[in-house]
PDB file of C-alpha atoms (C1' of nucleotides) in Angstrom:
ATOM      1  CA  UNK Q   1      94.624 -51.343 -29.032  1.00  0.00           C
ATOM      2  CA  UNK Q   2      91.955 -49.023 -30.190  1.00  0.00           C
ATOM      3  CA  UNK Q   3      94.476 -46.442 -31.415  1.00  0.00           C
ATOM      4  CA  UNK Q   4      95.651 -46.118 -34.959  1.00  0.00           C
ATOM      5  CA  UNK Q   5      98.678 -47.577 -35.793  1.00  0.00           C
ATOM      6  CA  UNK Q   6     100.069 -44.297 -37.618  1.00  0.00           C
ATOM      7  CA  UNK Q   7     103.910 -45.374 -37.541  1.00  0.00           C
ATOM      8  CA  UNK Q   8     103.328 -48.246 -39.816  1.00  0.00           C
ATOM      9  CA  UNK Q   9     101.764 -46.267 -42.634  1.00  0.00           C
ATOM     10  CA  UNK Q  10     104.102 -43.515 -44.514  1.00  0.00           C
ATOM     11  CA  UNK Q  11     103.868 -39.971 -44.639  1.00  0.00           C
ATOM     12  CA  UNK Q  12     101.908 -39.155 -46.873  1.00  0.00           C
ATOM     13  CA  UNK Q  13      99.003 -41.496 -46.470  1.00  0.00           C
ATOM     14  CA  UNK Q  14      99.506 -40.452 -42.814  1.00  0.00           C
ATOM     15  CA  UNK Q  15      98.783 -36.937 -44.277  1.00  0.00           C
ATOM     16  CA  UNK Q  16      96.304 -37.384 -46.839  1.00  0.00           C
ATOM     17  CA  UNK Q  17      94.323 -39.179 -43.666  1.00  0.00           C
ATOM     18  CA  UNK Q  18      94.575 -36.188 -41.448  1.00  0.00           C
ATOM     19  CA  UNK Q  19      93.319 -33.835 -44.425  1.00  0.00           C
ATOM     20  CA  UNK Q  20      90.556 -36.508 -45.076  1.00  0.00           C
ATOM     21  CA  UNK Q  21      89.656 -37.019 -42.036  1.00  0.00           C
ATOM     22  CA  UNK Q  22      89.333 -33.319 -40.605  1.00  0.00           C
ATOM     23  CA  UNK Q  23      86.315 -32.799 -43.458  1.00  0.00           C
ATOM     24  CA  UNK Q  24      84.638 -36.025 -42.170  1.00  0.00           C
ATOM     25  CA  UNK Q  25      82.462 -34.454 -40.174  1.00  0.00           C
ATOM     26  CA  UNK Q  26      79.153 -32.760 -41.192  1.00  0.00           C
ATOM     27  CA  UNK Q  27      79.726 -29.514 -39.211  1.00  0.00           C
ATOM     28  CA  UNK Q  28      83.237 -29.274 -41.010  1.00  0.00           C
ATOM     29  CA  UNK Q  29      81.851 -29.371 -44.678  1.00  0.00           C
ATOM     30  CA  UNK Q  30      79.553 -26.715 -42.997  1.00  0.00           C
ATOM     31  CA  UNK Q  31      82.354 -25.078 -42.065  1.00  0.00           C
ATOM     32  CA  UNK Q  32      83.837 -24.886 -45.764  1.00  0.00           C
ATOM     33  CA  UNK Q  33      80.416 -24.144 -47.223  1.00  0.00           C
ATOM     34  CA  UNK Q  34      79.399 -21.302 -45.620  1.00  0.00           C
ATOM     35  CA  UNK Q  35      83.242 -19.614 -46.230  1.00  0.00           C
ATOM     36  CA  UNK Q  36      82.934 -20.434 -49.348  1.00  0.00           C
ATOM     37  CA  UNK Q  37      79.011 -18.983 -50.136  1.00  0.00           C
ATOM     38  CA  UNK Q  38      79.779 -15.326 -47.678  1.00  0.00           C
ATOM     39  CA  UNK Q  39      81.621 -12.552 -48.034  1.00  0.00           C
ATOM     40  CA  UNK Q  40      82.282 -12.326 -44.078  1.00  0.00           C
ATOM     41  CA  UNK Q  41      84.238 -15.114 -42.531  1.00  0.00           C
ATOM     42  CA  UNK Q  42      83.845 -13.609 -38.644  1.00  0.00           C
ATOM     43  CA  UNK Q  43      83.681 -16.971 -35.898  1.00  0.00           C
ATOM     44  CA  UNK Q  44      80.897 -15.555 -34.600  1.00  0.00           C
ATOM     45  CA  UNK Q  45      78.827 -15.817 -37.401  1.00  0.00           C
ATOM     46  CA  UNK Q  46      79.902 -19.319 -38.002  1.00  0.00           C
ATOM     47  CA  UNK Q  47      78.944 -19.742 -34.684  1.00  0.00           C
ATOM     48  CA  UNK Q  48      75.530 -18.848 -35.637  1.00  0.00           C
ATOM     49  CA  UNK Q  49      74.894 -20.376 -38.500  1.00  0.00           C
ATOM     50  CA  UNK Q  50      75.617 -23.874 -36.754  1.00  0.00           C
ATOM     51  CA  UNK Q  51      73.445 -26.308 -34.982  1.00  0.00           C
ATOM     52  CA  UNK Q  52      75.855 -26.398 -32.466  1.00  0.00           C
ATOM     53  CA  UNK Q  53      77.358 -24.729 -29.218  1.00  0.00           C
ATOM     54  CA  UNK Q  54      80.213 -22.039 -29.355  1.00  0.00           C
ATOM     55  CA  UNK Q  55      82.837 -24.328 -27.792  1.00  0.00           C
ATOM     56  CA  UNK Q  56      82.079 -26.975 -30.151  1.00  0.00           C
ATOM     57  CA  UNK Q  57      82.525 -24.644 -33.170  1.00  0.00           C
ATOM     58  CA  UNK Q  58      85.405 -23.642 -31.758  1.00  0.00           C
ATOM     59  CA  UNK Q  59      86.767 -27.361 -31.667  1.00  0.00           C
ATOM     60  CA  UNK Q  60      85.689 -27.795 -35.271  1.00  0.00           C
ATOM     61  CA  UNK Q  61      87.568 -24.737 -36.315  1.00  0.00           C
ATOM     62  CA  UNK Q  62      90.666 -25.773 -34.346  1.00  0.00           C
ATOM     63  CA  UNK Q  63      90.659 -29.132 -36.409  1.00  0.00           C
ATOM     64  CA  UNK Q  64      90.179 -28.012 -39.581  1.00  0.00           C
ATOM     65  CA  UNK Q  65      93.318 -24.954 -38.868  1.00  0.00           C
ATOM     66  CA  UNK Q  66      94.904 -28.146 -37.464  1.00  0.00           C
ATOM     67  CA  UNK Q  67      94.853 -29.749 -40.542  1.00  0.00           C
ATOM     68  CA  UNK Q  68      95.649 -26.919 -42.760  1.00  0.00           C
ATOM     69  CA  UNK Q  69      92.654 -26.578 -44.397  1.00  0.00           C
ATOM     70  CA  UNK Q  70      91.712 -22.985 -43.448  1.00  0.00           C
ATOM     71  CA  UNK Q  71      93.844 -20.247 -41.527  1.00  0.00           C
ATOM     72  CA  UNK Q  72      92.648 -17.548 -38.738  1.00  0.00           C
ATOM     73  CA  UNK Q  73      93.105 -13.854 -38.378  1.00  0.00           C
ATOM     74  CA  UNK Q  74      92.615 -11.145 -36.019  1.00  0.00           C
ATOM     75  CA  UNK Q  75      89.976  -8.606 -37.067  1.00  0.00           C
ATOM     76  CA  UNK Q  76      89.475  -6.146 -34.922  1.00  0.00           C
ATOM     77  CA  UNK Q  77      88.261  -8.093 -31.688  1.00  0.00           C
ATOM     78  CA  UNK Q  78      86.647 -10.609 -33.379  1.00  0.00           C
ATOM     79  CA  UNK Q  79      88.323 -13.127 -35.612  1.00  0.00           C
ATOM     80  CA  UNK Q  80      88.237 -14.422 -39.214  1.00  0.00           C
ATOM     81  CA  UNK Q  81      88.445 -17.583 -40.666  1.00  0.00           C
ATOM     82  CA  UNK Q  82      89.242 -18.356 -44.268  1.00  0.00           C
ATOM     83  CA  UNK Q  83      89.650 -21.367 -46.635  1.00  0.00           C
ATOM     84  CA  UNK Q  84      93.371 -22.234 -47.211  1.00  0.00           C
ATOM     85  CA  UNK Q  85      94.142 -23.232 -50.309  1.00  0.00           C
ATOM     86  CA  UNK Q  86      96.917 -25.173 -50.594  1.00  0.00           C
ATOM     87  CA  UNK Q  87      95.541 -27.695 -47.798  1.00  0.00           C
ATOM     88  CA  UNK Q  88      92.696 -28.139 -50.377  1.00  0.00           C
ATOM     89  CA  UNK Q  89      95.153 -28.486 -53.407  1.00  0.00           C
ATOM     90  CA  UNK Q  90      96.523 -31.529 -51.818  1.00  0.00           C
ATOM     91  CA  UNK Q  91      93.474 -33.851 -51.330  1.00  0.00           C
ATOM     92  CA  UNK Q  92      92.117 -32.257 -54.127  1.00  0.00           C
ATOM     93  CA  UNK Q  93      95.004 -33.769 -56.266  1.00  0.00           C
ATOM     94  CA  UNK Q  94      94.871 -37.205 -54.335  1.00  0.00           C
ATOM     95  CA  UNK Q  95      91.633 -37.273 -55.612  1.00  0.00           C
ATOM     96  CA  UNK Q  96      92.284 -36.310 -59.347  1.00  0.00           C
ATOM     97  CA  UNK Q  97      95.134 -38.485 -59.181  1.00  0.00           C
ATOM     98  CA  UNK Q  98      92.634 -41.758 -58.391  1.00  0.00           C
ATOM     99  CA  UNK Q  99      90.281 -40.233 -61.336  1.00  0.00           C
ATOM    100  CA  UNK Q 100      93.073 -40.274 -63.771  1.00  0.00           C
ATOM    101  CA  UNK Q 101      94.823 -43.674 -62.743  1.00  0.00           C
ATOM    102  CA  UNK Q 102      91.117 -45.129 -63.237  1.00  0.00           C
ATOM    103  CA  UNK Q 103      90.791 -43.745 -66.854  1.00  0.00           C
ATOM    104  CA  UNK Q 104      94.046 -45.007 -67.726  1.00  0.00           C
ATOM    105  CA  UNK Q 105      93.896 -48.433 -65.795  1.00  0.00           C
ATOM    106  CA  UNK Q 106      90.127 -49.016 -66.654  1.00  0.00           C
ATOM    107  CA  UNK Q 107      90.687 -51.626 -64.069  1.00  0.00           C
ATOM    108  CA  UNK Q 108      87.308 -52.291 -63.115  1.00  0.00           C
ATOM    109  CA  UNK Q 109      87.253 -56.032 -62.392  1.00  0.00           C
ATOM    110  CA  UNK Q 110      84.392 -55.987 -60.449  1.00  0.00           C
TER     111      UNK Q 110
ATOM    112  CA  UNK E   1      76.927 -36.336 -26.027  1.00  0.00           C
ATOM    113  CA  UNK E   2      79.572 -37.937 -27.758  1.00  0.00           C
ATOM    114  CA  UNK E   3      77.462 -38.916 -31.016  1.00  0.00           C
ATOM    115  CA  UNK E   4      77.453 -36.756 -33.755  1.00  0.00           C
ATOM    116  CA  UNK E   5      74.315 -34.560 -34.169  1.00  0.00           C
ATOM    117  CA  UNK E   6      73.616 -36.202 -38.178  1.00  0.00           C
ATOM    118  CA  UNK E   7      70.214 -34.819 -38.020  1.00  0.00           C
ATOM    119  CA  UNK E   8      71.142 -31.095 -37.952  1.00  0.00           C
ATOM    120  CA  UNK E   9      73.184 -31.147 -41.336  1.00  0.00           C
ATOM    121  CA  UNK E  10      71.571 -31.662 -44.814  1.00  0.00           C
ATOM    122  CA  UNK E  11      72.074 -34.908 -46.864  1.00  0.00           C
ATOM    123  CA  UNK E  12      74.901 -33.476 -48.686  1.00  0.00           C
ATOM    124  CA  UNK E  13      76.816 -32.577 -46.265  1.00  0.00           C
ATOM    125  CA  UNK E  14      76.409 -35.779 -44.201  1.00  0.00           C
ATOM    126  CA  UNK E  15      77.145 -37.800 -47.425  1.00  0.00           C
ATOM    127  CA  UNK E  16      80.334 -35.816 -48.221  1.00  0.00           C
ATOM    128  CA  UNK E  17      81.308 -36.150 -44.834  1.00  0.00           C
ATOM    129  CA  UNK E  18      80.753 -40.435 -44.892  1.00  0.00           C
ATOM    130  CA  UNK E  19      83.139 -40.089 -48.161  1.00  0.00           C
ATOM    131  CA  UNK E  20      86.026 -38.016 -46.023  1.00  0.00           C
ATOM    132  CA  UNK E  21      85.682 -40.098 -43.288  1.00  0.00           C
ATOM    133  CA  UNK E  22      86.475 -43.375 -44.900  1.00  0.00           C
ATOM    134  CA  UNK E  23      89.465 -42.011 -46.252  1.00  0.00           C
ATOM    135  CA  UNK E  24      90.193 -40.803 -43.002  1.00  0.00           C
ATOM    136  CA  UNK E  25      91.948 -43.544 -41.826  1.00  0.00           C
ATOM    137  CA  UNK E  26      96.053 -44.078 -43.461  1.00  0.00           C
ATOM    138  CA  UNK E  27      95.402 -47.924 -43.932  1.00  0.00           C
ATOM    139  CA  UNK E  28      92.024 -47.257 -45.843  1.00  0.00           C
ATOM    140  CA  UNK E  29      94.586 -44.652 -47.804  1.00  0.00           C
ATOM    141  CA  UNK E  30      97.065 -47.301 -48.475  1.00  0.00           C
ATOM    142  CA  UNK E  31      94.350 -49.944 -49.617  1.00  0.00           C
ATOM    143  CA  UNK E  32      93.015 -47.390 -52.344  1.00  0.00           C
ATOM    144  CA  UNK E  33      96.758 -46.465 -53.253  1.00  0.00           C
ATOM    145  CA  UNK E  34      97.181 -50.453 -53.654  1.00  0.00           C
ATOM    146  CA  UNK E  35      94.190 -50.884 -55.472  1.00  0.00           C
ATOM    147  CA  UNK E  36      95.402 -48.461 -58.063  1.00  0.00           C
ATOM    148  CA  UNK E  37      99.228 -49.708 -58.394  1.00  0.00           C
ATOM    149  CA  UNK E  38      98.111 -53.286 -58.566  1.00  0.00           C
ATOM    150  CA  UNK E  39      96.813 -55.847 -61.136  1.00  0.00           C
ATOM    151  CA  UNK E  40      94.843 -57.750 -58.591  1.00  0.00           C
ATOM    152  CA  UNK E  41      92.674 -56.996 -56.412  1.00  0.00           C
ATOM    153  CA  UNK E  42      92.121 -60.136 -54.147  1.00  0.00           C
ATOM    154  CA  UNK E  43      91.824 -59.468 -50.661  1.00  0.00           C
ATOM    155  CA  UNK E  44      93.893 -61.522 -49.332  1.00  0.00           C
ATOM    156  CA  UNK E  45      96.713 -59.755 -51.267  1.00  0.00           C
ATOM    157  CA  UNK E  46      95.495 -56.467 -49.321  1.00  0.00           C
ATOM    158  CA  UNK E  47      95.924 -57.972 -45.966  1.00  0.00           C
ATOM    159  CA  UNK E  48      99.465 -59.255 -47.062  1.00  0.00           C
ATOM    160  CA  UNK E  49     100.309 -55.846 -47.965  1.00  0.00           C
ATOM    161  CA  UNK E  50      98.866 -54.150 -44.866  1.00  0.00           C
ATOM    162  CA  UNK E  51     100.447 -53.846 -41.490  1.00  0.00           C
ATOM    163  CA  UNK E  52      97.296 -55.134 -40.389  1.00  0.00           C
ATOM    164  CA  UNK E  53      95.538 -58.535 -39.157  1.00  0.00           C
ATOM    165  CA  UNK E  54      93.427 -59.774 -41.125  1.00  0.00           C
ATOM    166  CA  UNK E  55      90.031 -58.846 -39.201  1.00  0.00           C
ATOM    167  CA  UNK E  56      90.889 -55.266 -38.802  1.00  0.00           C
ATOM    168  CA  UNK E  57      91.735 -55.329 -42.880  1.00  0.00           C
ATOM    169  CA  UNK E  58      88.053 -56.515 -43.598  1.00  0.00           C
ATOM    170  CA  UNK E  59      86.855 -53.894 -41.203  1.00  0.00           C
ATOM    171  CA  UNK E  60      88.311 -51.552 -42.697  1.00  0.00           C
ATOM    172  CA  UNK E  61      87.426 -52.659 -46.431  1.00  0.00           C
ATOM    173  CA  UNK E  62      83.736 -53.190 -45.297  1.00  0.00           C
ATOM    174  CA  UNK E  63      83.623 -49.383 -44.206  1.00  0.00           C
ATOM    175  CA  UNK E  64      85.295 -47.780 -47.460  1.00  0.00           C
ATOM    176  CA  UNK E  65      82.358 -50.688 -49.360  1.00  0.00           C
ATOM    177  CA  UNK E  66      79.877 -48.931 -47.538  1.00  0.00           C
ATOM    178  CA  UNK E  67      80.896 -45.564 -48.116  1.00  0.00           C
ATOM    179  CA  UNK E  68      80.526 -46.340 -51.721  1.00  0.00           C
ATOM    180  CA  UNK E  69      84.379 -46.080 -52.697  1.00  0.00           C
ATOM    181  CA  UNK E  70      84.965 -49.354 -53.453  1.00  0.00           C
ATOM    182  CA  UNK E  71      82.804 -52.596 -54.465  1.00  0.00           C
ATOM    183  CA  UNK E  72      83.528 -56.421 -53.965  1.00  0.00           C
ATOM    184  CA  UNK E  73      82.768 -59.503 -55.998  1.00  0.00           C
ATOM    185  CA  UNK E  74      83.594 -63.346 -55.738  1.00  0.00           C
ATOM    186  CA  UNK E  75      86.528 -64.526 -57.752  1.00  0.00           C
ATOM    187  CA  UNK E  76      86.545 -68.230 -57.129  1.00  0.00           C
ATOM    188  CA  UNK E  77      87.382 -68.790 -53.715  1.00  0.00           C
ATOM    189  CA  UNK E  78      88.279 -65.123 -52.813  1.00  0.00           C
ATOM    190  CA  UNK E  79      86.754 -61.736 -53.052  1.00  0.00           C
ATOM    191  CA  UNK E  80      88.336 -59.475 -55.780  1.00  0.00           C
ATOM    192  CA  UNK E  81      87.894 -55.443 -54.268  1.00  0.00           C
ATOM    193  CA  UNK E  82      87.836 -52.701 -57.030  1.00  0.00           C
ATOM    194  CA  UNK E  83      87.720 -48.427 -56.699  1.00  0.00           C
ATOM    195  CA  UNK E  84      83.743 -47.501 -57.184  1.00  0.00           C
ATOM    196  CA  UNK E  85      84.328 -44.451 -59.588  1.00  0.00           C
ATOM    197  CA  UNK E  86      80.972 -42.910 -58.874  1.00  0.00           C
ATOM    198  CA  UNK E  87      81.873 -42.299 -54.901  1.00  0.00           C
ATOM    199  CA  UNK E  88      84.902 -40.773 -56.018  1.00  0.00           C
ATOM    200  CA  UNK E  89      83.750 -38.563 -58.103  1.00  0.00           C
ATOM    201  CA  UNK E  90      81.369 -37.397 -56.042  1.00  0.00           C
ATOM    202  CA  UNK E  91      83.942 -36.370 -53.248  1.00  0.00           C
ATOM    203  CA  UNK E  92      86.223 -35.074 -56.172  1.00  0.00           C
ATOM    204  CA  UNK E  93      83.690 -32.601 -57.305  1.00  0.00           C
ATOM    205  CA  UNK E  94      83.696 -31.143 -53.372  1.00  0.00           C
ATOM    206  CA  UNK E  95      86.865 -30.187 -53.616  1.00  0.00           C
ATOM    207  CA  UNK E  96      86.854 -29.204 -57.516  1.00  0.00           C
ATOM    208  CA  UNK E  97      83.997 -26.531 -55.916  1.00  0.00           C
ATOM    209  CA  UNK E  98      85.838 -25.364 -53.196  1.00  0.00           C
ATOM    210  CA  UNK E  99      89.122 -25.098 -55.597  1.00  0.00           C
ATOM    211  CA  UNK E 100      86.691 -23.416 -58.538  1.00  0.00           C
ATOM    212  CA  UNK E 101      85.090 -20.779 -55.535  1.00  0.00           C
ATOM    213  CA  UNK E 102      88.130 -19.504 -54.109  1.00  0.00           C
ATOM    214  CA  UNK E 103      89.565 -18.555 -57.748  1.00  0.00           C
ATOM    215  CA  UNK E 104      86.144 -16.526 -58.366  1.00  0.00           C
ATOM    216  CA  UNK E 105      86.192 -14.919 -55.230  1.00  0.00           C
ATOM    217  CA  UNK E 106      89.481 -14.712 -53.521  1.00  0.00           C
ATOM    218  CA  UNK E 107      88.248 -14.450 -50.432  1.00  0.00           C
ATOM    219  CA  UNK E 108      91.441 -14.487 -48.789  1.00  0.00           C
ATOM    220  CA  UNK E 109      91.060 -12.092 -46.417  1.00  0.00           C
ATOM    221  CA  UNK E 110      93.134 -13.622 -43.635  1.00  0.00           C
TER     222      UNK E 110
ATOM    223  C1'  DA D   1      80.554 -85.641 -47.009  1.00  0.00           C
ATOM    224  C1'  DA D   2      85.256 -84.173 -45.303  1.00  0.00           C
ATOM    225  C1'  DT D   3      88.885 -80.855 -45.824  1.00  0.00           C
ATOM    226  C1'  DA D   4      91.172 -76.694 -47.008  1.00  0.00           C
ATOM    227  C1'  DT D   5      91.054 -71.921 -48.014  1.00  0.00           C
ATOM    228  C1'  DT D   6      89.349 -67.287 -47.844  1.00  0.00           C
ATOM    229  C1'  DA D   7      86.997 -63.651 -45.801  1.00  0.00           C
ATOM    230  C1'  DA D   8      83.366 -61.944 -42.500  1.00  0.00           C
ATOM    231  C1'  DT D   9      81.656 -61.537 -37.874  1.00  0.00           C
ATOM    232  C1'  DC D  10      81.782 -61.525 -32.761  1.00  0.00           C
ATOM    233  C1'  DG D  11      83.498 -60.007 -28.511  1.00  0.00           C
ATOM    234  C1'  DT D  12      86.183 -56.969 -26.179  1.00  0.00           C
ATOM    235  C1'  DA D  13      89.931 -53.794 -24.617  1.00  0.00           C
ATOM    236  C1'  DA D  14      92.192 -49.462 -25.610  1.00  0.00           C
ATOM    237  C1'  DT D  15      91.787 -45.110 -27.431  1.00  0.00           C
ATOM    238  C1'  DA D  16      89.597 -41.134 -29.903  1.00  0.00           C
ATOM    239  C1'  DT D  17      85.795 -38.101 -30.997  1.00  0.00           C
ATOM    240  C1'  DT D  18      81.750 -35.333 -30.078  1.00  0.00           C
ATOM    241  C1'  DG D  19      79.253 -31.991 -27.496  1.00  0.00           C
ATOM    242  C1'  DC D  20      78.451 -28.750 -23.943  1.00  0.00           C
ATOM    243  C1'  DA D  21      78.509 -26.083 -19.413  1.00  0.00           C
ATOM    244  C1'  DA D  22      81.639 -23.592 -16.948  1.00  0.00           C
ATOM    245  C1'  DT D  23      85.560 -21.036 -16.997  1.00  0.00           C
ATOM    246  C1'  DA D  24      89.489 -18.621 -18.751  1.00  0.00           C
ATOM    247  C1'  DT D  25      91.766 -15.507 -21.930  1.00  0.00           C
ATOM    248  C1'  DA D  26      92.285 -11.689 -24.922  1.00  0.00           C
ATOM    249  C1'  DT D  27      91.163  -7.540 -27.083  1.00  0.00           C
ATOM    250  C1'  DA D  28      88.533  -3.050 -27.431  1.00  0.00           C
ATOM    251  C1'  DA D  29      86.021   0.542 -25.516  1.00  0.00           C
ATOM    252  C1'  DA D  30      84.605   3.455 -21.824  1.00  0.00           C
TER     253       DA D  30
ATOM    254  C1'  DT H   1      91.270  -0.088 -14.697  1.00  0.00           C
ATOM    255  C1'  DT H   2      86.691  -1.574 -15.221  1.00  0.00           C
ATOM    256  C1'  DT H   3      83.418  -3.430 -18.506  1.00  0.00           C
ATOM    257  C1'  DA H   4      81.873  -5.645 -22.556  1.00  0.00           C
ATOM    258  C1'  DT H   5      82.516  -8.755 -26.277  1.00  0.00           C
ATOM    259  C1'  DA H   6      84.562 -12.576 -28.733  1.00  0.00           C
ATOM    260  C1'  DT H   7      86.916 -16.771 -28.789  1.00  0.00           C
ATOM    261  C1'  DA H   8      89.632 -20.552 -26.589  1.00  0.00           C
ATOM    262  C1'  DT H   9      90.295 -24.001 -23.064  1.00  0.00           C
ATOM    263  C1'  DT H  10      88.987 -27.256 -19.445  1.00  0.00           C
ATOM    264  C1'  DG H  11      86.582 -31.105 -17.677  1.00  0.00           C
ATOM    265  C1'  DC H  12      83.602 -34.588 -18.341  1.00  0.00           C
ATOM    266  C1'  DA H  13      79.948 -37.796 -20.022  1.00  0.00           C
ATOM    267  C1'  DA H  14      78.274 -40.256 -24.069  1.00  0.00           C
ATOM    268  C1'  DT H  15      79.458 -42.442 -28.068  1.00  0.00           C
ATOM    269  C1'  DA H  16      82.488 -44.078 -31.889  1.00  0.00           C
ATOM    270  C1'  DT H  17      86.674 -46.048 -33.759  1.00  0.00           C
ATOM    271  C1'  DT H  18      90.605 -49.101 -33.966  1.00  0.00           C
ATOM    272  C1'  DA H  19      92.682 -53.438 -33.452  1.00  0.00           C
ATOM    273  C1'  DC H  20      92.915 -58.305 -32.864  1.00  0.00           C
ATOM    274  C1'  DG H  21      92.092 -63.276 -31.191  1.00  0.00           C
ATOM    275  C1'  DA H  22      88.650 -66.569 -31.676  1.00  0.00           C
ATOM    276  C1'  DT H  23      85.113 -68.112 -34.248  1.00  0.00           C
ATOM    277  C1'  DT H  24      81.966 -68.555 -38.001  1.00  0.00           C
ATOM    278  C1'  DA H  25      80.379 -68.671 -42.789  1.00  0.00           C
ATOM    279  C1'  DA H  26      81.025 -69.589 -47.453  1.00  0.00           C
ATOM    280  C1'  DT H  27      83.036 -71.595 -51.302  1.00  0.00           C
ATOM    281  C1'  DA H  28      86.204 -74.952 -53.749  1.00  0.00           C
ATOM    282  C1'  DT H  29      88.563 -79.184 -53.882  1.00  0.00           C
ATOM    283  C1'  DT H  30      89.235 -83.804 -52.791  1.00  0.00           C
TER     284       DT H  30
END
DNA sequence: AATATTAATCGTAATATTGCAATATATAAA
DNA sequence: TTTATATATTGCAATATTACGATTAATATT
C-alpha cells in the first residue's frame, strides 16, 4: 500500500490529477507567477527569485515540463522556460466545466 | 528536509496550492466528477462507486472538505457531500489569470 | 436500552515527495 | 583544449501521502 492505485481510475481523471497535482505545490504557482509577471523566463533567474536551492528548482521545473504545463528552450547557454498553454487549457476547462454543471444543476443540497 | 518550506511562499500561493493538491489525487477527481453526474450525494454511494475501501474514501473526502471544495451535512443516518462553489472558483480564477496573461503578452518565447 | 447502519478515526505498512550538498553534464568563450 | 557558466542528476535524509483492517463514534430504529 501507500501508492496510488492509478489503474483503477480512467484516463482522464488520471490526467487531470497529474496536471492538478504538479501546481500543488507553493514553489510551482511561484513558478507560473513569476513567468507570467516578467518579460525574461531564464532558469537562473527563477532560481533566484525562489526560497529555494538550484537543484530543487530544477526538480520543480522538471515536474511542471513533466506535466505539460510549461516547455524549455535553449537560449544561448542558459535556458528558458515558458508557460504552455494548452496544458493550462485543460484544467482550466475541468474547472469551467464544474462552474457550469453547478449553475445548471444548482445542486447544492448541503 | 522532506517537508515543504510553507513559510517561504505568500498566502496565496500556499492556498492555491492546498486547492491543486486536493485535486491532485484521480479518486478525489472521480468523487467531484460523481458529485456532479449524480442526484445524490450520500457517501456511502461514493464509496460504492469508488475502487476504494471505505476508510481511504473518507480520507480522501475529509481532505477535499478541508480544502474547501466540498462541504458535508447529516441526512438522516448518512452524510450527504456537495461541491463548495466558492473553493472552486477561487482555483478557477488561477487559471482564468494565467489563460487571460498569456493572450496579453504572448510570451511564448520558447 | 439494545441493535443496526453509516461514516470517522486509529494504527501501520508501503510508497512518494521535498530539499539540498555534491557531482555531473552541456554549452560558450578564451 | 582549458575555463567559466548554467542547468541537470545523484544520493540521501526528513517528511508526507496512500491504502486498508480494526475499531470507534454517532445517529436511527426497534
Amino acid at each position: 500500500m501507500g501508492a496510488t492505485k492509478t489503474d483503477s481510475f480512467s484516463d482522464r481523471q488520471n490526467e487531470l490529477a497529474i496536471l492538478a497535482k504538479a501546481l500543488g505545490h507553493p514553489a510551482r504557482i511561484a513558478i507560473i507567477e513569476f513567468l507570467l509577471k516578467v518579460e525574461t523566463c531564464i532558469c537562473g533567474d527563477i532560481v533566484n527569485e525562489l526560497p529555494l536551492a538550484q537543484p530543487t528548482v530544477s526538480q520543480h521545473l522538471k515536474e511542471l515540463k513533466n506535466a505539460g504545463l510549461i516547455k524549455g528552450n535553449f537560449e544561448g547557454t542558459s535556458i528558458c522556460y515558458c508557460i504552455n498553454e494548452p496544458g493550462f487549457e485543460k484544467i482550466k476547462d475541468f474547472f469551467q466545466d464544474v462552474i457550469n454543471h453547478l449553475e445548471k444543476k444548482k445542486n447544492e443540497c448541503c
